[in-house]
PDB file of C-alpha atoms in Angstrom:
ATOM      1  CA  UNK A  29     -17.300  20.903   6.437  1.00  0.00           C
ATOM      2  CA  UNK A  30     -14.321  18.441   5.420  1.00  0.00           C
ATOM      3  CA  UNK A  31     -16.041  17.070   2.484  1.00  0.00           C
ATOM      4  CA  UNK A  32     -16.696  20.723   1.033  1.00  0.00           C
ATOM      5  CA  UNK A  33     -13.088  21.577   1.710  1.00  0.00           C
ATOM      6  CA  UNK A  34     -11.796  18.465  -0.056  1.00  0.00           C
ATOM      7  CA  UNK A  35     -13.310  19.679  -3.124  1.00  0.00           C
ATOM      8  CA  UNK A  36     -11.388  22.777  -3.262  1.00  0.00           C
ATOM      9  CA  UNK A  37      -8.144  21.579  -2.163  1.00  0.00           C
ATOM     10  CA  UNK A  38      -5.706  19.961  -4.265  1.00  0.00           C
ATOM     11  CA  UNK A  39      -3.737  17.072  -3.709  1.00  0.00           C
ATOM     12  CA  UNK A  40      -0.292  18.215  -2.185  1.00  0.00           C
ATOM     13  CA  UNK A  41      -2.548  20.128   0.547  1.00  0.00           C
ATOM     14  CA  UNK A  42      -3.891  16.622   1.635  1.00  0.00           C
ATOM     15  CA  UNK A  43      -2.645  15.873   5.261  1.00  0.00           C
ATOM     16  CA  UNK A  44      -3.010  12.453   6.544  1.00  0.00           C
ATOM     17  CA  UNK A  45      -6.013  13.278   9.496  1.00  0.00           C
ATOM     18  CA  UNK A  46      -7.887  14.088   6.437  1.00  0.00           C
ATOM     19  CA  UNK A  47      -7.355  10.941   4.696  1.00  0.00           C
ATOM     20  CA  UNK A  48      -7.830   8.926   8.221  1.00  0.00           C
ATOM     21  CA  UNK A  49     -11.218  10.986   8.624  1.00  0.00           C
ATOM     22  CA  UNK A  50     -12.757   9.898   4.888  1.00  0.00           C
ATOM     23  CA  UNK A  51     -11.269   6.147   5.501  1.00  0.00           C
ATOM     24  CA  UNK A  52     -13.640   6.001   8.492  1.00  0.00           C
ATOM     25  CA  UNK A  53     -17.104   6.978   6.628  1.00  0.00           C
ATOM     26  CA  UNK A  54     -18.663   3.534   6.203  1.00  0.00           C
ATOM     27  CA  UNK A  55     -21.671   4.833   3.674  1.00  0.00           C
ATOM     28  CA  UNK A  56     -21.867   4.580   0.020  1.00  0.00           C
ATOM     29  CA  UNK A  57     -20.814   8.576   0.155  1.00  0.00           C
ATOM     30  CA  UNK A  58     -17.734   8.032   1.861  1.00  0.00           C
ATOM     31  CA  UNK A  59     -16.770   4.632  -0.815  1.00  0.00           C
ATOM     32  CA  UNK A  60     -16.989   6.945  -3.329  1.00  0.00           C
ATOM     33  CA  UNK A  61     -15.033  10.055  -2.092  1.00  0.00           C
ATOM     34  CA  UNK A  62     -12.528   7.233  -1.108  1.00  0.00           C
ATOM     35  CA  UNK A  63     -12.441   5.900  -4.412  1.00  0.00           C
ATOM     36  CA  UNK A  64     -12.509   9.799  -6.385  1.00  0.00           C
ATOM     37  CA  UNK A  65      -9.583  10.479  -3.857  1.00  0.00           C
ATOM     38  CA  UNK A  66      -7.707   7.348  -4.792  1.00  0.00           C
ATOM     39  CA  UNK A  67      -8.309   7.870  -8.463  1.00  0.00           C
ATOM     40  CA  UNK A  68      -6.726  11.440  -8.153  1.00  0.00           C
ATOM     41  CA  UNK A  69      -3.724  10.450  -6.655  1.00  0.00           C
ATOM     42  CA  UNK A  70      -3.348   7.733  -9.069  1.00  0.00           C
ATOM     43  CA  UNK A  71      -3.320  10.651 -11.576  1.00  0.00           C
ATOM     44  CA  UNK A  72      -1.090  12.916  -9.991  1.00  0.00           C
ATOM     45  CA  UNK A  73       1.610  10.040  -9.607  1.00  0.00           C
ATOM     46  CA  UNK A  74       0.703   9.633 -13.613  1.00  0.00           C
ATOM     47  CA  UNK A  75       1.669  13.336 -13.948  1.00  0.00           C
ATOM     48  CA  UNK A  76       4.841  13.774 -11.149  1.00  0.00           C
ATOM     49  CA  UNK A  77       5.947  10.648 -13.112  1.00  0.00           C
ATOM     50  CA  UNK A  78       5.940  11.894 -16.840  1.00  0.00           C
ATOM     51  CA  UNK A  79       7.591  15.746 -15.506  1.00  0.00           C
ATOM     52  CA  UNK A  80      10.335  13.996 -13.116  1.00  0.00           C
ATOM     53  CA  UNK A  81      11.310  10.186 -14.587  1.00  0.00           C
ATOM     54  CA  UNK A  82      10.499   8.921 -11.228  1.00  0.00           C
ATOM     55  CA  UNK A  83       8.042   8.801  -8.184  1.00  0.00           C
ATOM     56  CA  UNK A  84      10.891   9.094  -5.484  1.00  0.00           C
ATOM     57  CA  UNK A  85       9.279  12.177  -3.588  1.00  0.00           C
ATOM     58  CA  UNK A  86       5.873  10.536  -3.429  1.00  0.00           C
ATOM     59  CA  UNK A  87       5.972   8.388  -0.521  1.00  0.00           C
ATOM     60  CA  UNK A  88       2.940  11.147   1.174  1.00  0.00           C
ATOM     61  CA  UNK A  89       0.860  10.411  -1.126  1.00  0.00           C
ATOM     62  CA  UNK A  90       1.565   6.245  -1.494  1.00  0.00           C
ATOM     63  CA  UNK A  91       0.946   6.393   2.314  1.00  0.00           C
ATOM     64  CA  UNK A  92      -2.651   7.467   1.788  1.00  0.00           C
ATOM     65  CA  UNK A  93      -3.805   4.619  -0.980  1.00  0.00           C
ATOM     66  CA  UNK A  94      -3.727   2.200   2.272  1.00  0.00           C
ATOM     67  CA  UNK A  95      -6.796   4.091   4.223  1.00  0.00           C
ATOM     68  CA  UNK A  96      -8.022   4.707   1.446  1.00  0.00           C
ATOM     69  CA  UNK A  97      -8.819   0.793   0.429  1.00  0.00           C
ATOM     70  CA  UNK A  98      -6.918   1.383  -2.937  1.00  0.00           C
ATOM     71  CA  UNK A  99      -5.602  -2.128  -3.021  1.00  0.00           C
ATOM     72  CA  UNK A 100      -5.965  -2.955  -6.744  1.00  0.00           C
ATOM     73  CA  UNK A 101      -3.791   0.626  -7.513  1.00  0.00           C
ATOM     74  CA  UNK A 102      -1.263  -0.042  -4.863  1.00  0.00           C
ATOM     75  CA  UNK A 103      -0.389  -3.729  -6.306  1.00  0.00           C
ATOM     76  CA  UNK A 104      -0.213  -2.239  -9.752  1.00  0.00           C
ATOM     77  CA  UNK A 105       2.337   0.457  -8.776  1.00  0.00           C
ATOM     78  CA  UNK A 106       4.496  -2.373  -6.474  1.00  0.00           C
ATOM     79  CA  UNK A 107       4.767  -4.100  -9.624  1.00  0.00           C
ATOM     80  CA  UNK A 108       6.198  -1.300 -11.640  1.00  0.00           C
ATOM     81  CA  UNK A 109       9.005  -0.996  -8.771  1.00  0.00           C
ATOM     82  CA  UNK A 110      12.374  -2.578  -9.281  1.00  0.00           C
ATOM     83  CA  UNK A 111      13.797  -2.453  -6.055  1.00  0.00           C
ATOM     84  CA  UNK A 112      12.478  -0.397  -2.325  1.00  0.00           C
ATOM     85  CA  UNK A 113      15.437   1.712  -3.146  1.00  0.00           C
ATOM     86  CA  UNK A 114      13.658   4.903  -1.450  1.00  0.00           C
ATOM     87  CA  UNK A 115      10.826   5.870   0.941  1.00  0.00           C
ATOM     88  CA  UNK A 116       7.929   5.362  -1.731  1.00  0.00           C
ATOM     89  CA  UNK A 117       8.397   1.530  -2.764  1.00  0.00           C
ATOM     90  CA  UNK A 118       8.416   0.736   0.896  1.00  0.00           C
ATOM     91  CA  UNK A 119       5.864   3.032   2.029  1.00  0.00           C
ATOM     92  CA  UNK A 120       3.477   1.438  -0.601  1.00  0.00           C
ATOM     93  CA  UNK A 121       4.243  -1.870   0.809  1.00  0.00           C
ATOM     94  CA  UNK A 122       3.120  -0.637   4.156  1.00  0.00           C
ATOM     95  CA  UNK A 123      -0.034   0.978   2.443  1.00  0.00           C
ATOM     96  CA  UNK A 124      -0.890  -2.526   0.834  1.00  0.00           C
ATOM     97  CA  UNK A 125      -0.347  -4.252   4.496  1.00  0.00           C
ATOM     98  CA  UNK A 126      -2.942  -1.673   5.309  1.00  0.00           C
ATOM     99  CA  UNK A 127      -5.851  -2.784   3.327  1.00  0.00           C
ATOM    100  CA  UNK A 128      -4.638  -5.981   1.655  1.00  0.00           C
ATOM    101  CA  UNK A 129      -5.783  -9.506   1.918  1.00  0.00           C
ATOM    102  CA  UNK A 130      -4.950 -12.678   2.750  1.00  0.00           C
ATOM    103  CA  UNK A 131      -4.936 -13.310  -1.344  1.00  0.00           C
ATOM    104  CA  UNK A 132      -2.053 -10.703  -1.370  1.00  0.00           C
ATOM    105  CA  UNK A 133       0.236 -13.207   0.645  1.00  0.00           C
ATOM    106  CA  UNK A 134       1.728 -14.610  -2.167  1.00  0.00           C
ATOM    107  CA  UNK A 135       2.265 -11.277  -4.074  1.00  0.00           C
ATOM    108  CA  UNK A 136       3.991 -10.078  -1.022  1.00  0.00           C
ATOM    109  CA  UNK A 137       6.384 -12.991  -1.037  1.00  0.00           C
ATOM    110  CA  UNK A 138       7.492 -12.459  -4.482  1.00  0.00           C
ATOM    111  CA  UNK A 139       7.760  -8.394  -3.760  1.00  0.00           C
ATOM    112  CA  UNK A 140      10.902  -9.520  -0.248  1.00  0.00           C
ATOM    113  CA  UNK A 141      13.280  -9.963  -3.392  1.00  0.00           C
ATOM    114  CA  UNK A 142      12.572  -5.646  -3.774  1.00  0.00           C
ATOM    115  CA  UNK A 143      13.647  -5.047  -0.548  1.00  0.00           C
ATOM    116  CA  UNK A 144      17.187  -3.017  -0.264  1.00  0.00           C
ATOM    117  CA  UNK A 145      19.305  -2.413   2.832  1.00  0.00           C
ATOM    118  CA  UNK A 146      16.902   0.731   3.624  1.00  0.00           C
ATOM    119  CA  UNK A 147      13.894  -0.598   2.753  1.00  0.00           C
ATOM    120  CA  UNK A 148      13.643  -1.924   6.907  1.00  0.00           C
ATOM    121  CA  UNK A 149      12.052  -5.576   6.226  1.00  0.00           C
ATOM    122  CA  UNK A 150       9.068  -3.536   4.885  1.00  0.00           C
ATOM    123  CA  UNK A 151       7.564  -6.609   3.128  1.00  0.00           C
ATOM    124  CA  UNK A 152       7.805  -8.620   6.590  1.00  0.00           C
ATOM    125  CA  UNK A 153       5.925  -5.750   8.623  1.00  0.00           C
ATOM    126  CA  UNK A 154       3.260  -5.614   5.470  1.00  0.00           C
ATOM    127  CA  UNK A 155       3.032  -9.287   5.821  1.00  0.00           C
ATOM    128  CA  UNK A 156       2.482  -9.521   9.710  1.00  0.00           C
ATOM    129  CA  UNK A 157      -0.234  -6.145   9.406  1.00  0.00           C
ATOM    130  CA  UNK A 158      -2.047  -8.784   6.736  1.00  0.00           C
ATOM    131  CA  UNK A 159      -1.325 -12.308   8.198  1.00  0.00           C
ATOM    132  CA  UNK A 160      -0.967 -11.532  12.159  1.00  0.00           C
ATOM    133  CA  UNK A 161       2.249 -13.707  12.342  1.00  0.00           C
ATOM    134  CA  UNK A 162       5.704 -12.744  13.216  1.00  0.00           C
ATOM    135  CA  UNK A 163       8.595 -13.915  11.535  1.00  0.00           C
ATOM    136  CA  UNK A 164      12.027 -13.377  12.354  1.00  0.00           C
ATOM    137  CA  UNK A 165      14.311 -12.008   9.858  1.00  0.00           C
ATOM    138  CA  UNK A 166      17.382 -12.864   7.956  1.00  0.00           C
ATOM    139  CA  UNK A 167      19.745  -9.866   9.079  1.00  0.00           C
ATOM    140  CA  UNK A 168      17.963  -6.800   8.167  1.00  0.00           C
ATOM    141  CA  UNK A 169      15.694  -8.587   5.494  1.00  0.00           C
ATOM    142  CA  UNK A 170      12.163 -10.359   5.305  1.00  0.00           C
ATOM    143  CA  UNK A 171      13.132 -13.859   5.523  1.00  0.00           C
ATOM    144  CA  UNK A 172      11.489 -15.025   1.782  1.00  0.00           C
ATOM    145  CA  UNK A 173      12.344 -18.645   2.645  1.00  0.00           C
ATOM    146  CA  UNK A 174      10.721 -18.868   5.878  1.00  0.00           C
ATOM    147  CA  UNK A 175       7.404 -16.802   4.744  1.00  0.00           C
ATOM    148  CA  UNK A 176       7.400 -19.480   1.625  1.00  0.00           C
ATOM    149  CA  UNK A 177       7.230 -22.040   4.364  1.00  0.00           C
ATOM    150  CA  UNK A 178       4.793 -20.703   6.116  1.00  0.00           C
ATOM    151  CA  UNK A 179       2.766 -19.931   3.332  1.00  0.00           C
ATOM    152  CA  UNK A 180       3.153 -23.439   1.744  1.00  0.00           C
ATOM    153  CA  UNK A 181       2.198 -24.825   5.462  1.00  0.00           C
ATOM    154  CA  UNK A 182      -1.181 -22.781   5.651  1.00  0.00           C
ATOM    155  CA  UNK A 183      -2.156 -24.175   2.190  1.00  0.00           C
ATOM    156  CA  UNK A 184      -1.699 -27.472   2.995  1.00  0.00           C
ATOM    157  CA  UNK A 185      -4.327 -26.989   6.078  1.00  0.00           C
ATOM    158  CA  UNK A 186      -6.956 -25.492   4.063  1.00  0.00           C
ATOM    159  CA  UNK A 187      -6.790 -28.006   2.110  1.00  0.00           C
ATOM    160  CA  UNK A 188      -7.417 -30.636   4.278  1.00  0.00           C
ATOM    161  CA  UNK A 189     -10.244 -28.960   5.789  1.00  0.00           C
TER     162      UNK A 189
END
């Protein structure tokens, strides 16, 4: 019944239980309506981004690409952020802590220099949802130096194993 509603709805009807209930079907079906889904809101940012100059009001739809797996789209629209100046940059941060991998670490890092006074240590909560460890943070910020630490640290062990 879901799936055959999907394909009539459009995009700005999506609620999240929806996009919890496809992220859950494990089958080859369910990869692909994940990835179809992902694809579409790829190209409705494409198009709310060409009318309005910007993708502030899209932080809905950046918080479904994490269920969704959509880890190579939500690293390429971090990296077209400047700053986590409103609720999507951040809320794509979280999305990426959703699915992301231990590979993203690094990427991660880089993006704590993004984070503004609203942003809520975003990249530090991503970071923990990906690693499992809790760092403290500089004032209201992700703490860049001590995740570079950390990072550097874990390196150094797998390479001596």
């Amino acid at each position: 019944y879901l799936l055959d509603r999907w394909r009539k709805m459009r995009i700005d009807e999506m609620k999240y239980p929806f996009v919890l209930f496809i992220s859950k079907t494990q089958d080859e079906q369910g990869q692909r309506l994940r990835n179809k889904f992902a694809e579409q809101i790829m190209n409705e940012l494409d198009e709310f981004k060409k009318i309005h100059h910007g993708l502030h009001d899209c932080c809905l739809l950046a918080s479904f690409l994490g269920p969704l797996g959509a880890r190579e789209q939500i690293v390429s629209l971090i990296k077209e952020e400047k700053m986590f100046s409103c609720h999507y940059g951040p809320e794509l941060v979280i999305s990426l802590g959703q699915c992301g991998t231990i590979e993203d670490v690094p990427f991660l890092i880089d993006c704590i220099e993004k984070e503004s006074d609203g942003s809520d240590a975003v990249v530090n909560k991503s970071l923990k949802l990906i690693t499992g460890v809790e760092m403290p943070l500089r004032g209201s910020h992700t703490d860049k130096e001590a995740w570079q630490k950390w990072w550097e640290s874990q390196r150094n062990l797998r390479m001596k194993n």
